[in-house]
Amino acid sequence: MRKTTIRSLPRFARLIGLVGLLAAPATAWATDHSLPRLVHKDGRHALLIDGAPYLILGAQVNNSSAWPAVLPQVWPAIKAIHANTVEMPVYWEQFEPKPGAFDYSVVDTLVAQSCKNDVHLILLWFATWKNGSPHYMPLWMKQDPKKLVRMLRADGRPVDSASPFSSEMLEADKRAFVALMRHLKKTDPQHTVILVQVENESGTWGAVRDYSPAAVKAFDAPVPAPILAAMGKKPAGANIGNVGNVGNVSNVGWKEAFGKDADEFFHAWAVARYVGEVAAAGKAEYPLPLYANAALRDPISPGPVVNWESGGPTDDVLPIWKAAAPALDLLAPDIYMDDYTKVDKVMELYRRPDNPLLIPEISNAPQYARFFFLALGHETLGFSPFGIDVTNYVNFPLGAKKTNEETLAPFALNYQLVGPMMRELARLGFEGKVKGVAEKKGTPAQSLEIGGWKVNVSYGLPQFGFGDKPPGNAEPVGGAFVAQLDDNQFLVAGVHCRVDFQTTGAAPKKQRDYLRVEEGTYESGKFKFRRLWNGDQTDWGLNFTSEPQILRVVVGTY
Ligand code: DGJ
């Protein structure tokens, strides 16, 4: 209805009308207190919190910071970064100190303090796998080799990773996870907890697959038919049946089906099935959205499997994970690679019609902050730098050398900028109306296409003057997003860049005219006008610095 009205008016009237129209509520989503959930439409995804699309402006604490005594060193950093969601682990060793006896006190504190600090909470279930290892298993398991069953190498040596073929261990993990989810259902009616991550970077470093007797037996059996199908392979013959707990089997062996990838694919299936069972058991208690995160492989030149954590949801085995762990709502990349092309590729690989993009971890080194804008363009459900607290632990060189106001400032600026309009941005992303870019070292100008316009984004220019030869910023720190509100109407924001609209195909001989450029902020879902930009502020394009500025722009041609 909005489009028809605007189109049917003469240009001047359209402009006048626009001022009023833009003040109207932008969303058709009525908020409610329903369970957090994911919705999917036309291959796009949204996370609904209180019934409306939500953008996770997240921050993950260091591994050992989710203890009540340490929380005073967490909240100042969460505040400083302007996060709306905090990610904190639940440690199996703390949660189940004695078999079957659960200690809910820490998780209760995490929920209560998150609520008090006005942020949502994502809980990370550190259990059978944490970065591939069983280090968070309770002591009573670690001390009993029958309870903590390690993977074996081909030569029989144990590996620092749990065997995905131990049904006793799986049952123990399931039982504890079920207790956690049941407790959340009972004690968190306000849905402070919006998502739960099952395990952490599950898989194995230092071995490609398990050679325990149970694993060898499973490897010698045929590949389950759904796994073959997921990887686009056809069973060789019609001899498909149901065998024991393996599910539908084909008559094709792992080596025969997958050749040199057989070991890795087998391990991915084994780990995914285990994590999927834990997830399904928890979800049956309390159906919050669940996900698993991945230690990535190089998305462009991965090399041999020894280069990455085998068995985890890396890009090459996403279909295996989807087929073997359907209770997981999404598989998510942890990004610790500071190369634009690779980061862009990772986002492209994990944003699929069957998998929403969510970035549950990204390095907190300042140069990673700009990838927020790229992630918006890839329709991410959320973004979350890792190691956000003031405990003075830093994971340099993966992350920043120091965690302080200065190093967190670029992340804080992003969240400050979009925080007040995150609902609108999430809705527009779900509708496919957001494009974003981040500065690529050595590439001082980029462009994106939106609503029939080419939008040029250049870096390193002064705010005043022509911009034929942008030099790029000294460090790649720039980024911008453009969201389409209506025909020729856009929301534009960015940092350390110049954004300029240019006519394209339909009107190649015409030139762009900035008809109205409003700067403002969002308050309670409404754009609040502050001033018009004109003169120097628009004559050379729209220049963004480290001021959090949001523009509503109407472009025309002459
Ligand atoms: C990725 C893991 O998921 C995190 O828990 C943490 O160990 C970082 N790597 C490294 O600091």
Coordinates of C-alpha atoms and ligand atoms in Angstrom, one line a residue:
M1 CA 0.0 0.0 0.0
R2 CA 2.8 2.4 0.8
K3 CA 4.4 1.9 -2.6
T4 CA 1.2 2.6 -4.5
T5 CA 0.6 5.8 -2.6
I6 CA 4.1 7.2 -3.2
R7 CA 4.2 6.3 -6.8
S8 CA 0.8 7.8 -7.6
L9 CA 1.9 11.3 -6.3
P10 CA 3.8 13.9 -8.2
R11 CA 7.4 14.2 -7.2
F12 CA 7.1 17.2 -4.9
A13 CA 4.1 15.8 -3.2
R14 CA 5.9 12.5 -2.9
L15 CA 8.7 14.2 -1.1
I16 CA 6.4 16.0 1.3
G17 CA 4.4 12.8 1.8
L18 CA 7.6 11.0 2.5
V19 CA 8.4 13.0 5.6
G20 CA 5.1 11.9 7.1
L21 CA 5.3 8.4 5.8
L22 CA 8.7 7.8 7.2
A23 CA 7.4 8.7 10.6
A24 CA 4.8 5.8 10.4
P25 CA 5.7 2.6 12.2
A26 CA 7.9 0.5 9.9
T27 CA 7.0 -2.9 11.2
A28 CA 4.0 -5.2 10.7
W29 CA 5.4 -7.5 13.4
A30 CA 3.4 -7.4 16.6
T31 CA 5.7 -8.2 19.5
D32 CA 4.6 -10.8 22.0
H33 CA 6.2 -13.1 24.5
S34 CA 6.3 -16.2 22.5
L35 CA 9.3 -18.6 22.5
P36 CA 12.4 -17.5 20.5
R37 CA 12.2 -19.2 17.1
L38 CA 13.5 -19.1 13.6
V39 CA 11.3 -18.4 10.6
H40 CA 12.2 -19.0 7.0
K41 CA 10.9 -17.5 3.8
D42 CA 12.1 -17.5 0.2
G43 CA 15.5 -19.0 1.4
R44 CA 15.9 -16.2 4.0
H45 CA 15.8 -16.5 7.7
A46 CA 14.9 -14.4 10.8
L47 CA 15.3 -15.0 14.5
L48 CA 12.1 -14.0 16.2
I49 CA 12.5 -12.7 19.8
D50 CA 9.2 -11.6 21.4
G51 CA 7.6 -12.3 18.1
A52 CA 9.6 -10.0 15.9
P53 CA 12.9 -10.2 13.9
Y54 CA 15.9 -9.6 16.2
L55 CA 19.6 -8.9 15.3
I56 CA 22.1 -10.3 17.8
L57 CA 24.6 -7.6 18.7
G58 CA 26.6 -10.1 20.7
A59 CA 29.7 -10.4 22.9
Q60 CA 31.2 -13.7 24.1
V61 CA 33.1 -13.8 27.4
N62 CA 36.4 -15.6 27.8
N63 CA 36.2 -19.3 28.5
S64 CA 36.6 -19.0 32.3
S65 CA 34.5 -15.9 32.9
A66 CA 31.1 -17.4 33.4
W67 CA 31.5 -17.7 37.2
P68 CA 29.5 -15.6 39.6
A69 CA 32.7 -14.1 41.2
V70 CA 34.0 -13.0 37.8
L71 CA 30.8 -11.4 36.4
P72 CA 31.7 -8.0 37.8
Q73 CA 34.5 -8.1 35.3
V74 CA 32.1 -9.0 32.5
W75 CA 29.3 -6.4 32.7
P76 CA 31.5 -3.3 32.2
A77 CA 32.8 -4.7 28.9
I78 CA 29.3 -5.7 27.8
K79 CA 28.0 -2.2 28.5
A80 CA 31.0 -0.6 26.9
I81 CA 30.5 -2.5 23.7
H82 CA 26.7 -1.8 23.6
A83 CA 25.8 -5.4 23.2
N84 CA 22.2 -6.6 23.3
T85 CA 23.2 -10.2 23.9
V86 CA 25.9 -11.9 25.9
E87 CA 27.2 -15.4 25.2
M88 CA 28.3 -17.4 28.2
P89 CA 29.4 -21.0 28.8
V90 CA 27.7 -23.6 31.1
Y91 CA 30.5 -25.9 32.2
W92 CA 29.5 -29.6 32.5
E93 CA 32.0 -30.1 35.3
Q94 CA 30.3 -27.4 37.4
F95 CA 26.8 -28.3 36.4
E96 CA 27.0 -32.0 37.3
P97 CA 29.5 -32.3 40.1
K98 CA 28.2 -35.8 41.1
P99 CA 26.5 -38.2 38.7
G100 CA 22.9 -37.2 38.3
A101 CA 23.2 -34.3 40.8
F102 CA 22.8 -31.0 39.1
D103 CA 23.9 -27.6 40.4
Y104 CA 21.8 -24.9 38.9
S105 CA 23.2 -22.1 40.9
V106 CA 25.6 -20.7 38.4
V107 CA 23.2 -20.9 35.5
D108 CA 20.6 -19.1 37.6
T109 CA 23.1 -16.3 38.3
L110 CA 23.9 -16.0 34.6
V111 CA 20.2 -15.7 33.7
A112 CA 19.4 -13.3 36.6
Q113 CA 22.3 -11.0 35.9
S114 CA 21.7 -10.9 32.2
C115 CA 18.2 -9.9 32.8
K116 CA 19.3 -7.3 35.3
N117 CA 21.8 -5.9 32.8
D118 CA 19.1 -5.8 30.1
V119 CA 20.7 -8.2 27.7
H120 CA 19.6 -11.5 26.2
L121 CA 21.7 -14.6 26.9
I122 CA 23.0 -17.3 24.7
L123 CA 24.3 -20.3 26.7
L124 CA 27.1 -22.4 25.4
W125 CA 27.0 -26.1 26.5
F126 CA 30.7 -26.9 27.1
A127 CA 30.4 -30.7 27.5
T128 CA 31.7 -33.7 25.5
W129 CA 33.6 -31.4 23.1
K130 CA 35.2 -28.0 23.8
N131 CA 37.6 -27.2 21.0
G132 CA 37.6 -30.9 20.2
S133 CA 38.6 -32.0 23.7
P134 CA 36.7 -33.5 26.7
H135 CA 38.2 -31.0 29.2
Y136 CA 34.9 -29.8 30.6
M137 CA 33.7 -33.3 31.5
P138 CA 33.0 -33.7 35.3
L139 CA 35.9 -35.1 37.3
W140 CA 33.9 -38.3 38.1
M141 CA 34.0 -39.0 34.3
K142 CA 37.6 -37.9 33.7
Q143 CA 38.8 -40.2 36.5
D144 CA 37.0 -43.2 35.1
P145 CA 38.2 -44.6 31.7
K146 CA 34.9 -46.4 31.3
K147 CA 33.1 -43.1 31.5
L148 CA 35.4 -40.9 29.5
V149 CA 36.1 -42.9 26.4
R150 CA 38.8 -41.4 24.3
M151 CA 39.2 -41.8 20.5
L152 CA 41.9 -44.1 19.3
R153 CA 44.4 -43.4 16.5
A154 CA 45.0 -46.1 13.9
D155 CA 48.1 -47.2 16.0
G156 CA 45.9 -47.6 19.1
R157 CA 47.2 -44.4 20.9
P158 CA 44.5 -42.4 22.7
V159 CA 43.6 -39.0 21.5
D160 CA 42.5 -35.9 23.5
S161 CA 39.0 -36.1 22.1
A162 CA 36.0 -38.2 23.1
S163 CA 34.9 -41.1 21.0
P164 CA 31.5 -40.4 19.3
F165 CA 30.8 -44.1 19.5
S166 CA 30.5 -44.3 23.3
S167 CA 26.8 -44.7 24.0
E168 CA 27.3 -44.4 27.8
M169 CA 29.0 -41.0 27.3
L170 CA 26.3 -39.9 24.9
E171 CA 23.6 -40.8 27.4
A172 CA 25.5 -38.9 30.2
D173 CA 25.8 -35.8 28.0
K174 CA 22.1 -36.0 27.0
R175 CA 20.9 -36.5 30.6
A176 CA 22.8 -33.3 31.7
F177 CA 21.7 -31.3 28.7
V178 CA 18.1 -32.3 29.2
A179 CA 18.4 -31.2 32.9
L180 CA 19.7 -27.8 31.7
M181 CA 16.9 -27.3 29.2
R182 CA 14.2 -28.5 31.6
H183 CA 15.5 -26.1 34.2
L184 CA 15.5 -23.2 31.7
K185 CA 12.0 -23.9 30.7
K186 CA 10.9 -23.8 34.3
T187 CA 12.9 -20.8 35.4
D188 CA 13.2 -18.5 32.4
P189 CA 9.6 -17.6 31.3
Q190 CA 10.8 -14.2 30.2
H191 CA 13.1 -15.8 27.6
T192 CA 16.3 -14.2 28.7
V193 CA 18.0 -17.2 27.1
I194 CA 17.3 -17.0 23.4
L195 CA 19.6 -19.7 21.9
V196 CA 21.7 -22.5 23.1
Q197 CA 24.9 -23.7 21.5
V198 CA 25.4 -27.5 21.8
E199 CA 29.0 -28.3 22.6
N200 CA 31.8 -26.0 21.4
E201 CA 33.8 -26.6 18.2
S202 CA 33.1 -30.3 18.3
G203 CA 35.3 -32.6 16.3
T204 CA 38.9 -33.6 16.8
W205 CA 42.4 -32.1 16.4
G206 CA 45.3 -34.5 15.8
A207 CA 43.3 -37.4 14.3
V208 CA 41.0 -37.6 11.4
R209 CA 38.7 -40.3 12.8
D210 CA 38.2 -42.8 15.5
Y211 CA 39.7 -46.3 15.4
S212 CA 38.0 -47.6 18.6
P213 CA 36.5 -51.1 18.0
A214 CA 33.0 -49.6 17.8
A215 CA 34.2 -47.0 15.3
V216 CA 36.0 -49.6 13.1
K217 CA 32.8 -51.7 13.0
A218 CA 30.8 -48.6 11.9
F219 CA 33.3 -47.7 9.3
D220 CA 33.1 -51.2 7.9
A221 CA 29.4 -50.9 7.6
P222 CA 27.7 -49.2 4.6
V223 CA 27.1 -45.5 4.6
P224 CA 23.7 -44.5 5.9
A225 CA 21.5 -43.7 2.9
P226 CA 20.6 -40.1 4.0
I227 CA 24.3 -39.3 4.2
L228 CA 24.9 -40.5 0.7
A229 CA 21.9 -38.5 -0.5
A230 CA 23.0 -35.4 1.4
M231 CA 26.4 -35.5 -0.3
G232 CA 24.8 -36.0 -3.7
K233 CA 25.7 -39.6 -4.2
K234 CA 23.4 -42.4 -5.3
P235 CA 23.4 -45.8 -3.6
A236 CA 24.8 -48.4 -6.0
G237 CA 21.8 -50.6 -6.3
A238 CA 18.5 -50.9 -4.6
N239 CA 19.6 -52.9 -1.6
I240 CA 18.7 -50.3 1.0
G241 CA 17.3 -51.4 4.4
N242 CA 17.2 -50.4 8.0
V243 CA 20.0 -51.8 10.2
G244 CA 20.0 -51.4 13.9
N245 CA 20.7 -47.9 15.2
V246 CA 22.6 -46.9 12.1
G247 CA 19.4 -45.8 10.3
N248 CA 18.8 -46.4 6.6
V249 CA 21.8 -48.0 5.1
S250 CA 22.9 -48.1 1.5
N251 CA 25.1 -50.9 0.1
V252 CA 28.0 -48.5 -0.4
G253 CA 31.1 -48.4 1.9
W254 CA 32.6 -45.2 3.1
K255 CA 35.8 -45.6 1.0
E256 CA 33.9 -46.6 -2.0
A257 CA 31.5 -43.6 -1.7
F258 CA 34.0 -40.9 -0.6
G259 CA 37.5 -42.0 -1.5
K260 CA 40.2 -39.9 0.1
D261 CA 37.5 -37.9 2.1
A262 CA 36.1 -41.1 3.6
D263 CA 37.7 -40.8 7.0
E264 CA 36.8 -37.1 7.5
F265 CA 33.2 -37.6 6.3
F266 CA 32.8 -40.7 8.5
H267 CA 34.0 -38.7 11.5
A268 CA 31.7 -35.7 10.6
W269 CA 28.7 -38.1 10.5
A270 CA 29.7 -39.7 13.8
V271 CA 30.2 -36.4 15.7
A272 CA 27.1 -34.8 14.1
R273 CA 25.0 -37.8 15.0
Y274 CA 26.1 -37.6 18.6
V275 CA 25.7 -33.8 18.9
G276 CA 22.4 -34.1 17.1
E277 CA 21.1 -36.6 19.6
V278 CA 22.1 -34.4 22.5
A279 CA 20.3 -31.5 20.8
A280 CA 17.2 -33.5 20.1
A281 CA 16.9 -34.6 23.7
G282 CA 17.2 -31.1 25.0
K283 CA 14.8 -29.7 22.4
A284 CA 12.2 -32.2 23.3
E285 CA 12.2 -30.7 26.8
Y286 CA 12.3 -27.0 25.7
P287 CA 12.3 -26.1 22.0
L288 CA 14.7 -23.2 22.0
P289 CA 16.7 -22.7 18.8
L290 CA 19.9 -24.7 19.0
Y291 CA 23.1 -24.5 17.0
A292 CA 26.7 -25.9 16.7
N293 CA 29.7 -23.8 16.0
A294 CA 32.7 -24.7 13.8
A295 CA 36.4 -24.2 13.9
L296 CA 36.8 -23.3 10.2
R297 CA 39.0 -24.7 7.5
D298 CA 40.4 -22.3 5.0
P299 CA 37.4 -21.7 2.7
I300 CA 39.5 -21.2 -0.4
S301 CA 42.6 -23.3 -0.1
P302 CA 41.9 -25.8 2.6
G303 CA 44.7 -28.3 1.9
P304 CA 44.6 -31.7 3.5
V305 CA 42.3 -32.5 6.4
V306 CA 45.2 -32.4 9.0
N307 CA 45.0 -28.6 8.6
W308 CA 41.7 -28.4 10.4
E309 CA 39.5 -29.9 13.1
S310 CA 38.1 -33.1 11.6
G311 CA 34.5 -33.9 12.2
G312 CA 33.2 -30.5 13.0
P313 CA 30.7 -28.6 10.9
T314 CA 33.2 -27.3 8.4
D315 CA 32.0 -26.0 5.0
D316 CA 32.7 -29.3 3.2
V317 CA 30.5 -31.4 5.5
L318 CA 27.6 -29.1 6.2
P319 CA 25.2 -31.4 4.3
I320 CA 26.3 -34.3 6.5
W321 CA 25.7 -32.3 9.6
K322 CA 22.3 -31.2 8.3
A323 CA 21.3 -34.8 7.6
A324 CA 22.7 -36.3 10.8
A325 CA 21.7 -33.6 13.3
P326 CA 18.3 -32.2 12.2
A327 CA 17.6 -30.9 15.7
L328 CA 20.2 -28.3 15.2
D329 CA 18.7 -25.2 13.7
L330 CA 21.9 -23.9 12.3
L331 CA 25.7 -24.5 11.9
A332 CA 27.8 -21.4 12.6
P333 CA 31.3 -20.2 11.7
D334 CA 33.8 -19.0 14.3
I335 CA 35.8 -16.4 12.3
Y336 CA 39.5 -15.9 13.1
M337 CA 40.9 -15.1 9.7
D338 CA 41.7 -11.6 8.9
D339 CA 41.4 -11.7 5.1
Y340 CA 38.5 -10.1 3.4
T341 CA 38.1 -12.6 0.6
K342 CA 38.1 -15.5 3.0
V343 CA 35.7 -13.9 5.5
D344 CA 33.4 -13.0 2.6
K345 CA 33.6 -16.6 1.4
V346 CA 32.9 -18.1 4.8
M347 CA 29.8 -16.0 5.1
E348 CA 28.7 -17.0 1.7
L349 CA 29.2 -20.7 2.5
Y350 CA 27.3 -20.7 5.8
R351 CA 24.4 -18.5 4.6
R352 CA 22.3 -21.1 2.7
P353 CA 18.6 -21.6 2.1
D354 CA 18.8 -24.4 4.6
N355 CA 21.1 -22.6 7.1
P356 CA 20.8 -19.1 8.5
L357 CA 24.1 -17.3 9.0
L358 CA 25.1 -16.5 12.6
I359 CA 28.5 -15.5 13.7
P360 CA 28.8 -16.7 17.3
E361 CA 32.5 -15.9 17.5
I362 CA 34.8 -13.5 15.7
S363 CA 38.1 -12.2 16.8
N364 CA 38.0 -9.1 18.9
A365 CA 41.0 -7.5 17.2
P366 CA 39.9 -4.1 16.1
Q367 CA 40.3 -4.7 12.4
Y368 CA 37.6 -7.4 12.6
A369 CA 34.9 -4.9 13.6
R370 CA 34.3 -3.8 10.0
F371 CA 33.2 -7.3 9.1
F372 CA 30.0 -6.5 10.9
F373 CA 28.9 -4.6 7.8
L374 CA 29.8 -7.4 5.5
A375 CA 27.8 -9.8 7.8
L376 CA 24.7 -7.5 7.5
G377 CA 25.0 -7.8 3.8
H378 CA 25.0 -11.6 4.1
E379 CA 21.8 -11.4 6.2
T380 CA 23.4 -12.6 9.4
L381 CA 21.2 -13.2 12.5
G382 CA 24.0 -12.0 14.7
F383 CA 27.6 -11.1 15.2
S384 CA 29.6 -11.6 18.4
P385 CA 33.3 -10.8 19.1
F386 CA 35.0 -13.2 21.4
G387 CA 36.8 -12.4 24.7
I388 CA 34.7 -9.5 25.9
D389 CA 35.4 -8.9 29.5
V390 CA 38.0 -7.1 31.6
T391 CA 39.6 -10.1 33.2
N392 CA 42.9 -9.2 31.5
Y393 CA 43.1 -12.5 29.7
V394 CA 43.7 -11.9 26.0
N395 CA 43.8 -14.5 23.2
F396 CA 46.3 -12.5 21.2
P397 CA 47.4 -13.2 18.4
L398 CA 43.9 -14.5 17.5
G399 CA 42.4 -11.5 19.2
A400 CA 43.4 -8.0 20.4
K401 CA 46.6 -7.5 22.4
K402 CA 44.6 -5.8 25.1
T403 CA 40.9 -5.6 25.8
N404 CA 40.1 -2.1 26.8
E405 CA 37.9 0.8 25.7
E406 CA 40.2 1.7 22.9
T407 CA 40.4 -1.8 21.4
L408 CA 36.7 -2.3 21.8
A409 CA 35.8 1.1 20.4
P410 CA 35.2 0.0 16.8
F411 CA 32.9 -2.8 17.9
A412 CA 31.1 -0.4 20.2
L413 CA 30.6 2.1 17.4
N414 CA 28.9 -0.5 15.2
Y415 CA 26.5 -1.5 18.0
Q416 CA 25.9 2.1 19.0
L417 CA 25.1 2.9 15.4
V418 CA 22.6 0.1 14.8
G419 CA 21.5 -0.8 18.3
P420 CA 18.5 1.5 18.3
M421 CA 17.3 0.2 14.9
M422 CA 18.2 -3.4 15.2
R423 CA 14.6 -4.6 14.9
E424 CA 14.2 -2.6 11.6
L425 CA 17.5 -3.9 10.3
A426 CA 16.6 -7.5 11.1
R427 CA 13.2 -7.1 9.4
L428 CA 14.8 -5.5 6.3
G429 CA 17.4 -8.2 6.2
F430 CA 14.7 -10.9 6.3
E431 CA 13.1 -9.1 3.3
G432 CA 16.4 -9.2 1.4
K433 CA 16.7 -5.4 1.5
V434 CA 20.1 -4.9 3.1
K435 CA 23.5 -4.8 1.4
G436 CA 26.8 -4.3 3.2
V437 CA 30.5 -4.0 2.5
A438 CA 33.7 -3.9 4.5
E439 CA 37.0 -2.5 3.5
K440 CA 39.4 -4.8 1.8
K441 CA 43.1 -4.0 2.2
G442 CA 44.5 -2.7 -1.1
T443 CA 41.0 -2.1 -2.6
P444 CA 40.1 1.5 -1.8
A445 CA 36.7 1.5 -3.5
Q446 CA 33.9 -1.0 -3.7
S447 CA 30.4 -0.9 -4.9
L448 CA 27.1 -2.6 -4.3
E449 CA 23.8 -2.7 -6.2
I450 CA 20.5 -1.9 -4.5
G451 CA 17.0 -0.8 -5.7
G452 CA 18.3 0.0 -9.2
W453 CA 21.2 2.1 -8.0
K454 CA 24.9 1.5 -7.9
V455 CA 26.3 2.6 -4.6
N456 CA 30.0 3.3 -4.4
V457 CA 31.8 3.0 -1.2
S458 CA 35.4 4.5 -1.0
Y459 CA 37.9 4.7 1.8
G460 CA 40.6 7.1 3.0
L461 CA 39.2 10.3 1.3
P462 CA 38.9 13.5 3.2
Q463 CA 35.3 14.5 3.8
F464 CA 35.6 17.5 1.5
G465 CA 36.5 17.4 -2.2
F466 CA 36.4 15.1 -5.2
G467 CA 37.1 11.4 -4.7
D468 CA 38.6 10.1 -7.9
K469 CA 41.5 8.4 -6.3
P470 CA 40.7 7.1 -2.9
P471 CA 43.8 5.9 -1.1
G472 CA 42.2 3.5 1.3
N473 CA 42.4 3.9 5.1
A474 CA 45.8 3.4 6.6
E475 CA 44.4 0.2 8.2
P476 CA 41.3 -1.4 6.6
V477 CA 38.7 -0.1 9.1
G478 CA 35.8 1.1 6.9
G479 CA 32.4 -0.4 6.2
A480 CA 28.9 0.6 5.3
F481 CA 25.4 -0.8 4.8
V482 CA 22.5 0.4 2.7
A483 CA 18.9 -0.7 3.3
Q484 CA 16.1 -0.1 1.0
L485 CA 13.0 1.4 2.5
D486 CA 11.0 2.1 -0.6
D487 CA 11.6 3.1 -4.2
N488 CA 14.6 5.5 -4.2
Q489 CA 14.6 5.6 -0.4
F490 CA 17.3 4.2 1.7
L491 CA 18.8 4.0 5.1
V492 CA 22.6 4.5 4.9
A493 CA 25.2 4.2 7.6
G494 CA 28.8 3.4 7.9
V495 CA 32.2 4.1 9.4
H496 CA 35.4 5.6 7.9
C497 CA 34.1 5.7 4.3
R498 CA 32.3 7.8 1.7
V499 CA 29.1 6.4 0.2
D500 CA 27.8 7.8 -3.1
F501 CA 24.8 6.8 -5.2
Q502 CA 25.2 6.5 -9.0
T503 CA 22.6 5.9 -11.7
T504 CA 22.7 2.6 -13.5
G505 CA 21.2 0.9 -16.6
A506 CA 17.7 2.3 -16.5
A507 CA 18.9 5.9 -16.4
P508 CA 22.5 5.9 -17.7
K509 CA 22.5 9.4 -19.0
K510 CA 21.0 11.0 -15.9
Q511 CA 22.8 12.1 -12.9
R512 CA 22.1 11.4 -9.3
D513 CA 20.4 14.1 -7.2
Y514 CA 20.2 13.9 -3.3
L515 CA 16.7 15.1 -2.9
R516 CA 16.6 14.7 0.9
V517 CA 19.2 13.5 3.3
E518 CA 18.0 13.2 6.9
E519 CA 20.3 12.4 9.8
G520 CA 18.6 11.0 12.8
T521 CA 18.4 8.2 15.3
Y522 CA 16.0 5.5 16.0
E523 CA 13.9 5.6 19.2
S524 CA 11.4 2.9 20.0
G525 CA 11.4 1.7 16.4
K526 CA 10.9 5.2 15.0
F527 CA 13.3 7.4 13.1
K528 CA 13.8 10.6 15.0
F529 CA 14.8 13.4 12.8
R530 CA 17.9 15.5 13.9
R531 CA 18.8 17.6 10.9
L532 CA 19.1 17.6 7.1
W533 CA 22.4 17.1 5.5
N534 CA 23.1 19.4 2.5
G535 CA 25.9 21.6 1.1
D536 CA 29.3 20.3 2.0
Q537 CA 27.8 17.4 3.8
T538 CA 26.3 16.0 0.6
D539 CA 28.1 17.7 -2.3
W540 CA 31.0 15.2 -2.3
G541 CA 29.0 12.2 -1.3
L542 CA 28.0 11.0 2.2
N543 CA 31.0 10.8 4.4
F544 CA 31.1 8.7 7.5
T545 CA 33.7 8.9 10.2
S546 CA 33.6 7.5 13.7
E547 CA 30.5 9.5 14.5
P548 CA 27.5 7.1 14.8
Q549 CA 25.3 8.7 12.2
I550 CA 22.3 7.1 10.4
L551 CA 20.9 8.7 7.2
R552 CA 17.6 8.4 5.5
V553 CA 18.2 9.3 1.9
V554 CA 15.9 10.0 -0.9
V555 CA 17.7 10.0 -4.3
G556 CA 16.4 11.2 -7.6
T557 CA 17.9 12.1 -11.0
Y558 CA 18.1 15.1 -13.3
Ligands
DGJ1 C1 37.4 -20.7 19.6 C2 36.7 -21.3 20.7 O1 35.4 -21.6 20.4 C3 36.7 -20.4 22.0 O2 36.1 -21.0 23.0 C4 38.2 -20.0 22.3 O3 38.9 -21.2 22.7 C5 38.8 -19.4 21.1 N1 38.8 -20.3 20.0 C6 40.3 -19.0 21.3 O4 40.4 -18.1 22.3

